[in-house]
Tab-separated table of N, CA and C in Angstrom:
chain	number	residue	atom	x	y	z
A	5	MET	N	15.834	-16.156	-2.092
A	5	MET	CA	15.275	-15.005	-1.413
A	5	MET	C	14.109	-14.458	-2.220
A	6	ALA	N	13.001	-14.213	-1.559
A	6	ALA	CA	11.807	-13.720	-2.237
A	6	ALA	C	11.926	-12.227	-2.522
A	7	LYS	N	11.331	-11.821	-3.626
A	7	LYS	CA	11.316	-10.406	-3.962
A	7	LYS	C	10.313	-9.692	-3.066
A	8	THR	N	10.673	-8.494	-2.638
A	8	THR	CA	9.783	-7.710	-1.793
A	8	THR	C	9.683	-6.289	-2.337
A	9	ILE	N	8.625	-5.595	-1.927
A	9	ILE	CA	8.463	-4.188	-2.258
A	9	ILE	C	8.175	-3.434	-0.969
A	10	VAL	N	8.627	-2.186	-0.924
A	10	VAL	CA	8.350	-1.321	0.215
A	10	VAL	C	7.273	-0.345	-0.224
A	11	VAL	N	6.149	-0.358	0.491
A	11	VAL	CA	4.992	0.460	0.148
A	11	VAL	C	4.783	1.496	1.244
A	12	LYS	N	4.512	2.745	0.843
A	12	LYS	CA	4.282	3.831	1.796
A	12	LYS	C	2.907	4.429	1.557
A	13	GLN	N	2.184	4.689	2.633
A	13	GLN	CA	0.874	5.328	2.515
A	13	GLN	C	1.081	6.829	2.377
A	14	ILE	N	0.539	7.418	1.296
A	14	ILE	CA	0.721	8.847	1.047
A	14	ILE	C	-0.600	9.605	1.078
A	15	GLY	N	-1.722	8.890	1.187
A	15	GLY	CA	-3.026	9.545	1.206
A	15	GLY	C	-3.855	9.078	2.380
A	16	SER	N	-4.798	9.923	2.778
A	16	SER	CA	-5.654	9.609	3.913
A	16	SER	C	-6.885	8.823	3.464
A	17	PRO	N	-7.318	7.855	4.276
A	17	PRO	CA	-8.525	7.099	3.940
A	17	PRO	C	-9.819	7.828	4.314
A	18	ILE	N	-9.696	9.019	4.892
A	18	ILE	CA	-10.893	9.780	5.253
A	18	ILE	C	-11.651	10.169	3.987
A	19	ARG	N	-12.967	9.985	4.018
A	19	ARG	CA	-13.866	10.288	2.895
A	19	ARG	C	-13.566	9.432	1.662
A	20	ARG	N	-13.078	8.244	1.871
A	20	ARG	CA	-12.853	7.277	0.792
A	20	ARG	C	-13.855	6.148	0.943
A	21	PRO	N	-14.171	5.460	-0.133
A	21	PRO	CA	-15.087	4.319	-0.032
A	21	PRO	C	-14.529	3.231	0.890
A	22	ALA	N	-15.427	2.483	1.496
A	22	ALA	CA	-15.044	1.435	2.446
A	22	ALA	C	-14.121	0.411	1.797
A	23	GLU	N	-14.316	0.137	0.527
A	23	GLU	CA	-13.471	-0.835	-0.180
A	23	GLU	C	-12.014	-0.371	-0.217
A	24	GLN	N	-11.799	0.921	-0.427
A	24	GLN	CA	-10.424	1.439	-0.460
A	24	GLN	C	-9.800	1.394	0.925
A	25	ARG	N	-10.574	1.703	1.965
A	25	ARG	CA	-10.066	1.615	3.331
A	25	ARG	C	-9.700	0.177	3.676
A	26	ALA	N	-10.540	-0.771	3.238
A	26	ALA	CA	-10.270	-2.185	3.508
A	26	ALA	C	-9.003	-2.648	2.780
A	27	THR	N	-8.762	-2.127	1.592
A	27	THR	CA	-7.551	-2.476	0.850
A	27	THR	C	-6.315	-1.970	1.589
A	28	LEU	N	-6.385	-0.759	2.130
A	28	LEU	CA	-5.264	-0.235	2.924
A	28	LEU	C	-4.993	-1.122	4.125
A	29	ILE	N	-6.039	-1.515	4.823
A	29	ILE	CA	-5.870	-2.370	6.000
A	29	ILE	C	-5.300	-3.729	5.586
A	30	GLY	N	-5.738	-4.232	4.430
A	30	GLY	CA	-5.212	-5.492	3.919
A	30	GLY	C	-3.723	-5.432	3.626
A	31	LEU	N	-3.251	-4.249	3.255
A	31	LEU	CA	-1.817	-4.053	3.018
A	31	LEU	C	-1.061	-3.790	4.314
A	32	GLY	N	-1.786	-3.635	5.419
A	32	GLY	CA	-1.151	-3.379	6.701
A	32	GLY	C	-0.866	-1.914	6.949
A	33	LEU	N	-1.564	-1.047	6.226
A	33	LEU	CA	-1.361	0.399	6.380
A	33	LEU	C	-2.624	1.016	6.964
A	34	ASN	N	-2.460	1.934	7.918
A	34	ASN	CA	-3.623	2.598	8.478
A	34	ASN	C	-3.347	4.024	8.920
A	35	LYS	N	-2.087	4.454	8.884
A	35	LYS	CA	-1.747	5.816	9.274
A	35	LYS	C	-0.872	6.439	8.197
A	36	MET	N	-0.988	7.732	8.060
A	36	MET	CA	-0.232	8.452	7.042
A	36	MET	C	1.275	8.242	7.211
A	37	HIS	N	1.964	8.117	6.086
A	37	HIS	CA	3.424	8.016	6.007
A	37	HIS	C	3.983	6.744	6.646
A	38	LYS	N	3.137	5.756	6.866
A	38	LYS	CA	3.594	4.477	7.396
A	38	LYS	C	4.113	3.629	6.228
A	39	THR	N	5.140	2.828	6.442
A	39	THR	CA	5.684	1.969	5.396
A	39	THR	C	5.588	0.513	5.812
A	40	ARG	N	5.497	-0.348	4.810
A	40	ARG	CA	5.470	-1.792	5.025
A	40	ARG	C	6.301	-2.453	3.949
A	41	GLU	N	7.015	-3.492	4.320
A	41	GLU	CA	7.735	-4.308	3.350
A	41	GLU	C	6.891	-5.553	3.106
A	42	LEU	N	6.445	-5.730	1.873
A	42	LEU	CA	5.534	-6.811	1.517
A	42	LEU	C	6.148	-7.681	0.435
A	43	GLU	N	5.722	-8.933	0.404
A	43	GLU	CA	6.174	-9.852	-0.635
A	43	GLU	C	5.617	-9.395	-1.980
A	44	ASP	N	6.440	-9.458	-3.005
A	44	ASP	CA	6.040	-8.995	-4.336
A	44	ASP	C	5.278	-10.106	-5.055
A	45	THR	N	3.965	-10.148	-4.841
A	45	THR	CA	3.107	-11.144	-5.478
A	45	THR	C	2.064	-10.424	-6.335
A	46	PRO	N	1.440	-11.133	-7.266
A	46	PRO	CA	0.394	-10.500	-8.077
A	46	PRO	C	-0.762	-9.946	-7.245
A	47	SER	N	-1.106	-10.606	-6.141
A	47	SER	CA	-2.215	-10.111	-5.318
A	47	SER	C	-1.855	-8.793	-4.630
A	48	VAL	N	-0.626	-8.687	-4.132
A	48	VAL	CA	-0.200	-7.436	-3.492
A	48	VAL	C	-0.103	-6.327	-4.532
A	49	ARG	N	0.436	-6.634	-5.698
A	49	ARG	CA	0.521	-5.641	-6.771
A	49	ARG	C	-0.869	-5.161	-7.185
A	50	GLY	N	-1.826	-6.082	-7.233
A	50	GLY	CA	-3.198	-5.715	-7.581
A	50	GLY	C	-3.810	-4.792	-6.557
A	51	MET	N	-3.532	-5.045	-5.277
A	51	MET	CA	-4.051	-4.175	-4.220
A	51	MET	C	-3.441	-2.780	-4.324
A	52	VAL	N	-2.150	-2.713	-4.603
A	52	VAL	CA	-1.482	-1.420	-4.756
A	52	VAL	C	-2.043	-0.678	-5.973
A	53	ASN	N	-2.306	-1.401	-7.045
A	53	ASN	CA	-2.834	-0.771	-8.259
A	53	ASN	C	-4.271	-0.297	-8.099
A	54	LYS	N	-5.019	-0.867	-7.140
A	54	LYS	CA	-6.385	-0.422	-6.894
A	54	LYS	C	-6.438	0.944	-6.217
A	55	ILE	N	-5.402	1.276	-5.456
A	55	ILE	CA	-5.394	2.537	-4.707
A	55	ILE	C	-4.089	3.319	-4.943
A	56	PRO	N	-3.755	3.616	-6.201
A	56	PRO	CA	-2.482	4.304	-6.459
A	56	PRO	C	-2.447	5.729	-5.911
A	57	HIS	N	-3.621	6.312	-5.655
A	57	HIS	CA	-3.677	7.672	-5.103
A	57	HIS	C	-3.448	7.688	-3.593
A	58	LEU	N	-3.418	6.517	-2.952
A	58	LEU	CA	-3.226	6.434	-1.503
A	58	LEU	C	-1.886	5.832	-1.106
A	59	VAL	N	-1.256	5.070	-2.000
A	59	VAL	CA	0.018	4.419	-1.676
A	59	VAL	C	1.047	4.655	-2.779
A	60	LYS	N	2.313	4.454	-2.420
A	60	LYS	CA	3.403	4.625	-3.365
A	60	LYS	C	4.425	3.527	-3.121
A	61	ILE	N	4.914	2.922	-4.178
A	61	ILE	CA	5.989	1.930	-4.046
A	61	ILE	C	7.291	2.697	-3.969
A	62	ILE	N	7.984	2.542	-2.851
A	62	ILE	CA	9.212	3.281	-2.622
A	62	ILE	C	10.420	2.532	-3.168
A	63	GLU	N	10.434	1.209	-2.949
A	63	GLU	CA	11.623	0.433	-3.282
A	63	GLU	C	11.236	-0.994	-3.622
A	64	GLU	N	11.971	-1.581	-4.553
A	64	GLU	CA	11.799	-2.997	-4.886
A	64	GLU	C	13.104	-3.707	-4.531
A	65	ARG	N	12.999	-4.742	-3.708
A	65	ARG	CA	14.188	-5.470	-3.255
A	65	ARG	C	14.154	-6.901	-3.766
A	66	GLY	N	15.350	-7.458	-3.897
A	66	GLY	CA	15.444	-8.864	-4.284
A	66	GLY	C	15.687	-8.954	-5.723
């Protein structure tokens, strides 16, 4: 079973650089308080670390 993380969007992309908005969309998040369960890979972790003010890791599974 692959390890997964649950990521929640806690910040708005309004008035943020286009790169940060694109990172949110890449994670599958586009609305406030939306959550996604994603595979725990270095690329996903890197995306989360690029925008720590907009997302929060809620849970790590596996």
